[in-house]
Tab-separated table of C-alpha atoms in Angstrom:
chain	number	residue	atom	x	y	z
A	1	ALA	CA	7.237	-16.530	0.686
A	2	GLN	CA	4.625	-14.666	-0.561
A	3	SER	CA	5.589	-12.202	-3.079
A	4	VAL	CA	4.345	-9.712	-6.148
A	5	SER	CA	6.808	-8.767	-8.772
A	6	GLN	CA	6.698	-5.766	-10.752
A	7	HIS	CA	8.716	-5.997	-13.929
A	8	ASN	CA	8.904	-2.522	-15.114
A	9	HIS	CA	10.664	0.041	-12.717
A	10	HIS	CA	10.263	3.052	-14.824
A	11	VAL	CA	8.022	3.524	-17.863
A	12	ILE	CA	7.786	6.233	-20.366
A	13	LEU	CA	5.258	7.009	-23.221
A	14	SER	CA	4.341	9.622	-24.800
A	15	GLU	CA	0.560	10.546	-25.059
A	16	ALA	CA	-1.860	8.486	-26.970
A	17	ALA	CA	0.354	5.388	-26.252
A	18	SER	CA	-0.350	2.338	-24.911
A	19	LEU	CA	0.169	1.103	-21.574
A	20	GLU	CA	0.576	-2.245	-19.973
A	21	LEU	CA	2.299	-2.939	-16.587
A	22	GLY	CA	3.072	-6.430	-15.541
A	23	CYS	CA	2.596	-7.707	-12.215
A	24	ASN	CA	3.134	-11.138	-11.348
A	25	TYR	CA	2.870	-12.932	-8.061
A	26	SER	CA	3.521	-16.252	-6.268
A	27	TYR	CA	1.445	-18.842	-5.687
A	28	GLY	CA	-0.517	-19.312	-2.571
A	29	GLY	CA	-4.180	-20.053	-2.221
A	30	THR	CA	-7.073	-17.583	-2.759
A	31	VAL	CA	-5.982	-14.308	-3.711
A	32	ASN	CA	-7.421	-11.248	-4.108
A	33	LEU	CA	-5.441	-8.618	-6.712
A	34	PHE	CA	-5.528	-4.913	-6.794
A	35	TRP	CA	-3.848	-1.911	-8.273
A	36	TYR	CA	-3.136	0.906	-6.863
A	37	VAL	CA	-2.298	4.159	-7.892
A	38	GLN	CA	-0.011	7.417	-5.873
A	39	TYR	CA	-0.101	10.283	-7.942
A	40	PRO	CA	2.625	13.408	-7.260
A	41	GLY	CA	2.188	14.645	-3.663
A	42	GLN	CA	-1.194	12.431	-3.132
A	43	HIS	CA	-1.437	9.383	-0.950
A	44	LEU	CA	-2.348	5.631	-2.510
A	45	GLN	CA	-5.719	5.350	-3.860
A	46	LEU	CA	-7.543	2.141	-5.454
A	47	LEU	CA	-7.761	2.098	-9.190
A	48	LEU	CA	-9.326	-1.541	-9.262
A	49	LYS	CA	-9.612	-4.426	-7.955
A	50	TYR	CA	-10.111	-8.498	-8.768
A	51	PHE	CA	-12.006	-10.682	-6.723
A	52	SER	CA	-13.888	-13.765	-8.539
A	53	GLY	CA	-15.893	-13.458	-11.951
A	54	ASP	CA	-14.915	-12.023	-15.213
A	55	PRO	CA	-11.120	-11.935	-15.248
A	56	LEU	CA	-10.844	-8.450	-17.212
A	57	VAL	CA	-11.657	-5.874	-14.357
A	58	LYS	CA	-12.285	-2.473	-15.815
A	59	GLY	CA	-11.638	0.452	-13.334
A	60	ILE	CA	-11.382	4.296	-13.354
A	61	LYS	CA	-9.947	6.510	-15.344
A	62	GLY	CA	-9.940	3.650	-18.188
A	63	PHE	CA	-7.841	1.418	-16.727
A	64	GLU	CA	-8.121	-2.219	-17.160
A	65	ALA	CA	-6.472	-5.636	-15.806
A	66	GLU	CA	-7.005	-8.542	-16.611
A	67	PHE	CA	-6.207	-12.081	-14.051
A	68	ILE	CA	-4.696	-14.636	-16.021
A	69	LYS	CA	-4.505	-17.620	-13.314
A	70	SER	CA	-2.422	-19.841	-14.942
A	71	LYS	CA	0.237	-17.125	-15.408
A	72	PHE	CA	-0.208	-15.852	-12.013
A	73	SER	CA	-0.422	-12.199	-13.253
A	74	PHE	CA	-2.726	-9.321	-13.040
A	75	ASN	CA	-1.439	-7.012	-15.705
A	76	LEU	CA	-2.656	-3.268	-15.966
A	77	ARG	CA	-3.556	-1.729	-19.052
A	78	LYS	CA	-4.805	1.584	-20.539
A	79	PRO	CA	-5.375	2.021	-24.485
A	80	SER	CA	-4.096	5.623	-24.814
A	81	VAL	CA	-2.446	6.975	-21.637
A	82	GLN	CA	-2.880	10.934	-20.824
A	83	TRP	CA	-0.125	13.241	-19.287
A	84	SER	CA	-2.282	13.136	-16.054
A	85	ASP	CA	-1.613	9.376	-15.997
A	86	THR	CA	1.816	10.561	-15.043
A	87	ALA	CA	2.022	8.710	-10.968
A	88	GLU	CA	3.523	5.545	-9.180
A	89	TYR	CA	1.392	2.352	-9.956
A	90	PHE	CA	1.695	-0.569	-7.088
A	91	CYS	CA	0.397	-3.882	-7.700
A	92	ALA	CA	-1.263	-5.439	-4.617
A	93	VAL	CA	-2.078	-8.878	-3.880
A	94	SER	CA	-4.097	-10.585	-0.615
A	95	TYR	CA	-3.609	-13.833	0.133
A	96	ASN	CA	-6.091	-16.340	1.555
A	97	ASN	CA	-7.792	-12.593	2.903
A	98	ASN	CA	-5.018	-12.287	5.181
A	99	ASP	CA	-2.718	-9.035	4.919
A	100	MET	CA	-1.882	-7.260	1.745
A	101	ARG	CA	1.107	-7.428	-0.536
A	102	PHE	CA	2.490	-4.817	-2.437
A	103	GLY	CA	5.086	-4.785	-5.260
A	104	ALA	CA	7.918	-2.582	-5.627
A	105	GLY	CA	5.952	-0.366	-7.688
A	106	THR	CA	6.312	1.196	-11.614
A	107	ARG	CA	7.031	5.105	-12.227
A	108	LEU	CA	4.730	5.913	-15.378
A	109	THR	CA	6.091	9.114	-16.928
A	110	VAL	CA	3.874	10.256	-19.815
A	111	LYS	CA	5.087	13.063	-22.495
A	112	PRO	CA	2.676	15.420	-22.923
B	1	ASP	CA	-11.618	16.076	5.527
B	2	THR	CA	-12.642	12.944	6.410
B	3	GLY	CA	-10.072	10.421	5.398
B	4	VAL	CA	-7.569	8.811	7.211
B	5	SER	CA	-5.362	11.181	8.811
B	6	GLN	CA	-1.636	10.852	10.272
B	7	ASP	CA	0.596	13.041	12.342
B	8	PRO	CA	3.242	14.140	11.898
B	9	ARG	CA	3.964	14.591	8.241
B	10	HIS	CA	7.409	14.764	8.999
B	11	LYS	CA	9.658	13.895	11.491
B	12	ILE	CA	13.289	14.413	12.293
B	13	THR	CA	14.991	12.762	15.018
B	14	LYS	CA	18.642	11.863	16.542
B	15	ARG	CA	19.475	7.929	16.332
B	16	GLY	CA	18.751	6.568	20.140
B	17	GLN	CA	15.473	8.376	20.464
B	18	ASN	CA	12.270	7.325	20.375
B	19	VAL	CA	9.491	8.623	18.182
B	20	THR	CA	5.553	8.128	17.948
B	21	PHE	CA	3.252	8.546	15.116
B	22	ARG	CA	-0.544	8.912	15.239
B	23	CYS	CA	-3.054	7.368	12.699
B	24	ASP	CA	-6.759	8.465	12.906
B	25	PRO	CA	-8.627	6.094	10.386
B	26	ILE	CA	-12.254	6.561	8.629
B	27	SER	CA	-14.645	6.613	11.408
B	28	GLU	CA	-16.442	3.781	10.564
B	29	HIS	CA	-13.745	1.496	9.682
B	30	ASN	CA	-12.617	-1.597	11.930
B	31	ARG	CA	-9.302	-2.659	10.176
B	32	LEU	CA	-6.511	-0.148	10.893
B	33	TYR	CA	-2.861	-1.201	9.149
B	34	TRP	CA	0.332	0.268	8.898
B	35	TYR	CA	2.769	-0.097	6.294
B	36	ARG	CA	6.299	1.039	6.251
B	37	GLN	CA	7.918	2.586	1.935
B	38	THR	CA	11.234	3.226	1.460
B	39	LEU	CA	12.602	4.759	-1.797
B	40	GLY	CA	11.672	2.843	-4.939
B	41	GLN	CA	9.830	0.102	-3.104
B	42	GLY	CA	6.331	-0.787	-2.097
B	43	PRO	CA	4.767	-0.258	0.680
B	44	GLU	CA	5.866	-3.199	2.990
B	45	PHE	CA	3.087	-4.372	5.576
B	46	LEU	CA	3.793	-3.927	9.464
B	47	THR	CA	0.942	-4.689	11.401
B	48	TYR	CA	-2.759	-4.572	11.258
B	49	PHE	CA	-5.716	-4.496	13.721
B	50	GLN	CA	-9.482	-5.638	13.750
B	51	ASN	CA	-11.036	-2.964	16.091
B	52	GLU	CA	-8.932	-2.975	19.210
B	53	ALA	CA	-6.925	-5.895	18.689
B	54	GLN	CA	-4.135	-6.601	17.030
B	55	LEU	CA	-4.520	-9.458	14.663
B	56	GLU	CA	-1.055	-9.612	12.863
B	57	LYS	CA	2.422	-8.653	13.369
B	58	SER	CA	5.056	-8.834	10.261
B	59	ARG	CA	8.756	-10.041	10.822
B	60	LEU	CA	9.576	-6.624	10.112
B	61	LEU	CA	8.509	-5.551	13.525
B	62	SER	CA	11.355	-5.776	15.833
B	63	ASP	CA	11.034	-5.745	19.413
B	64	ARG	CA	11.972	-1.642	19.014
B	65	PHE	CA	8.142	-1.054	17.229
B	66	SER	CA	5.144	-1.368	18.927
B	67	ALA	CA	1.553	-0.395	17.967
B	68	GLU	CA	-1.724	0.360	19.927
B	69	ARG	CA	-5.028	0.795	19.021
B	70	PRO	CA	-6.348	1.198	22.498
B	71	LYS	CA	-10.016	2.057	21.884
B	72	GLY	CA	-10.448	0.939	18.475
B	73	SER	CA	-10.223	3.721	17.226
B	74	PHE	CA	-6.708	6.077	16.664
B	75	SER	CA	-3.636	3.985	16.301
B	76	THR	CA	-0.243	5.055	17.751
B	77	LEU	CA	3.166	3.495	16.524
B	78	GLU	CA	6.203	3.999	18.533
B	79	ILE	CA	9.836	3.209	17.523
B	80	GLN	CA	12.137	3.089	20.250
B	81	ARG	CA	15.966	3.601	20.217
B	82	THR	CA	15.204	4.797	16.590
B	83	GLU	CA	18.419	3.373	14.233
B	84	GLN	CA	19.060	5.248	10.702
B	85	GLY	CA	17.268	2.220	9.086
B	86	ASP	CA	14.597	3.461	10.393
B	87	SER	CA	14.259	6.501	8.313
B	88	ALA	CA	11.112	5.874	5.816
B	89	MET	CA	7.580	6.775	5.120
B	90	TYR	CA	5.062	5.349	7.424
B	91	LEU	CA	2.001	5.000	6.019
B	92	CYS	CA	-1.668	4.401	7.624
B	93	ALA	CA	-4.470	2.654	6.347
B	94	SER	CA	-7.883	1.542	7.204
B	95	SER	CA	-10.691	-0.350	5.665
B	96	LEU	CA	-14.435	-1.332	6.290
B	97	GLY	CA	-14.874	-5.306	7.234
B	98	ASP	CA	-12.484	-7.719	5.570
B	99	ARG	CA	-9.278	-7.943	2.914
B	100	LYS	CA	-11.736	-7.663	-0.142
B	101	GLU	CA	-12.353	-3.932	1.123
B	102	LYS	CA	-9.784	-1.563	-0.573
B	103	LEU	CA	-7.847	0.089	1.620
B	104	PHE	CA	-7.985	3.790	2.332
B	105	PHE	CA	-4.753	5.496	2.902
B	106	GLY	CA	-3.091	8.361	5.086
B	107	SER	CA	-0.560	10.725	3.406
B	108	GLY	CA	1.781	9.228	5.842
B	109	THR	CA	4.779	10.076	8.266
B	110	GLN	CA	8.146	10.745	6.798
B	111	LEU	CA	10.689	9.938	9.163
B	112	SER	CA	14.194	11.147	8.922
B	113	VAL	CA	16.732	9.515	11.386
B	114	LEU	CA	20.091	11.237	11.822
């Protein structure tokens, strides 16, 4: 079955630390890849997306993600986190332009 | 506010009762999706519509669940004979065009079945 795995359930960092959140997906043909973020008390919103082309994708608020096809991965990174990045982060994959599957999410806590 | 709106925000019901949720997508969006999210999990796909046509349903959607989008605008999700396991956040999202377009999510309806 097609699935999305996020290995880190809860990550705690201090401000200015670097961030990398893992995301792996099962093989299923053509994929479109997304990271969504949910800030406390807010609804899910798109952080960045990859469809084709340059595997290094830059999103909002200094986030980026790298698509590594051979590893079926789409890890999210940020060089220096801020307290305002405290949120839950969801990796999502759309297989063959069909429904979007989400990972279980990673809760990020940034200590001031 | 021209985003996706869901009503009600919270619903508490007794086991065995029927409940109905409403979703109003962004007006020009032709795709509408329903997801369910439980604590500690990501959103789970339930179903989606292209205009008024329901194109796909997840196996998670038992016979007690039904969704409609009669005029291709707002949608309703009904759960009949609710069970405690139905307690979750029900999320609606909409998008313009195909799957490559990003989803715009509503704030969700939190269902608690007692």
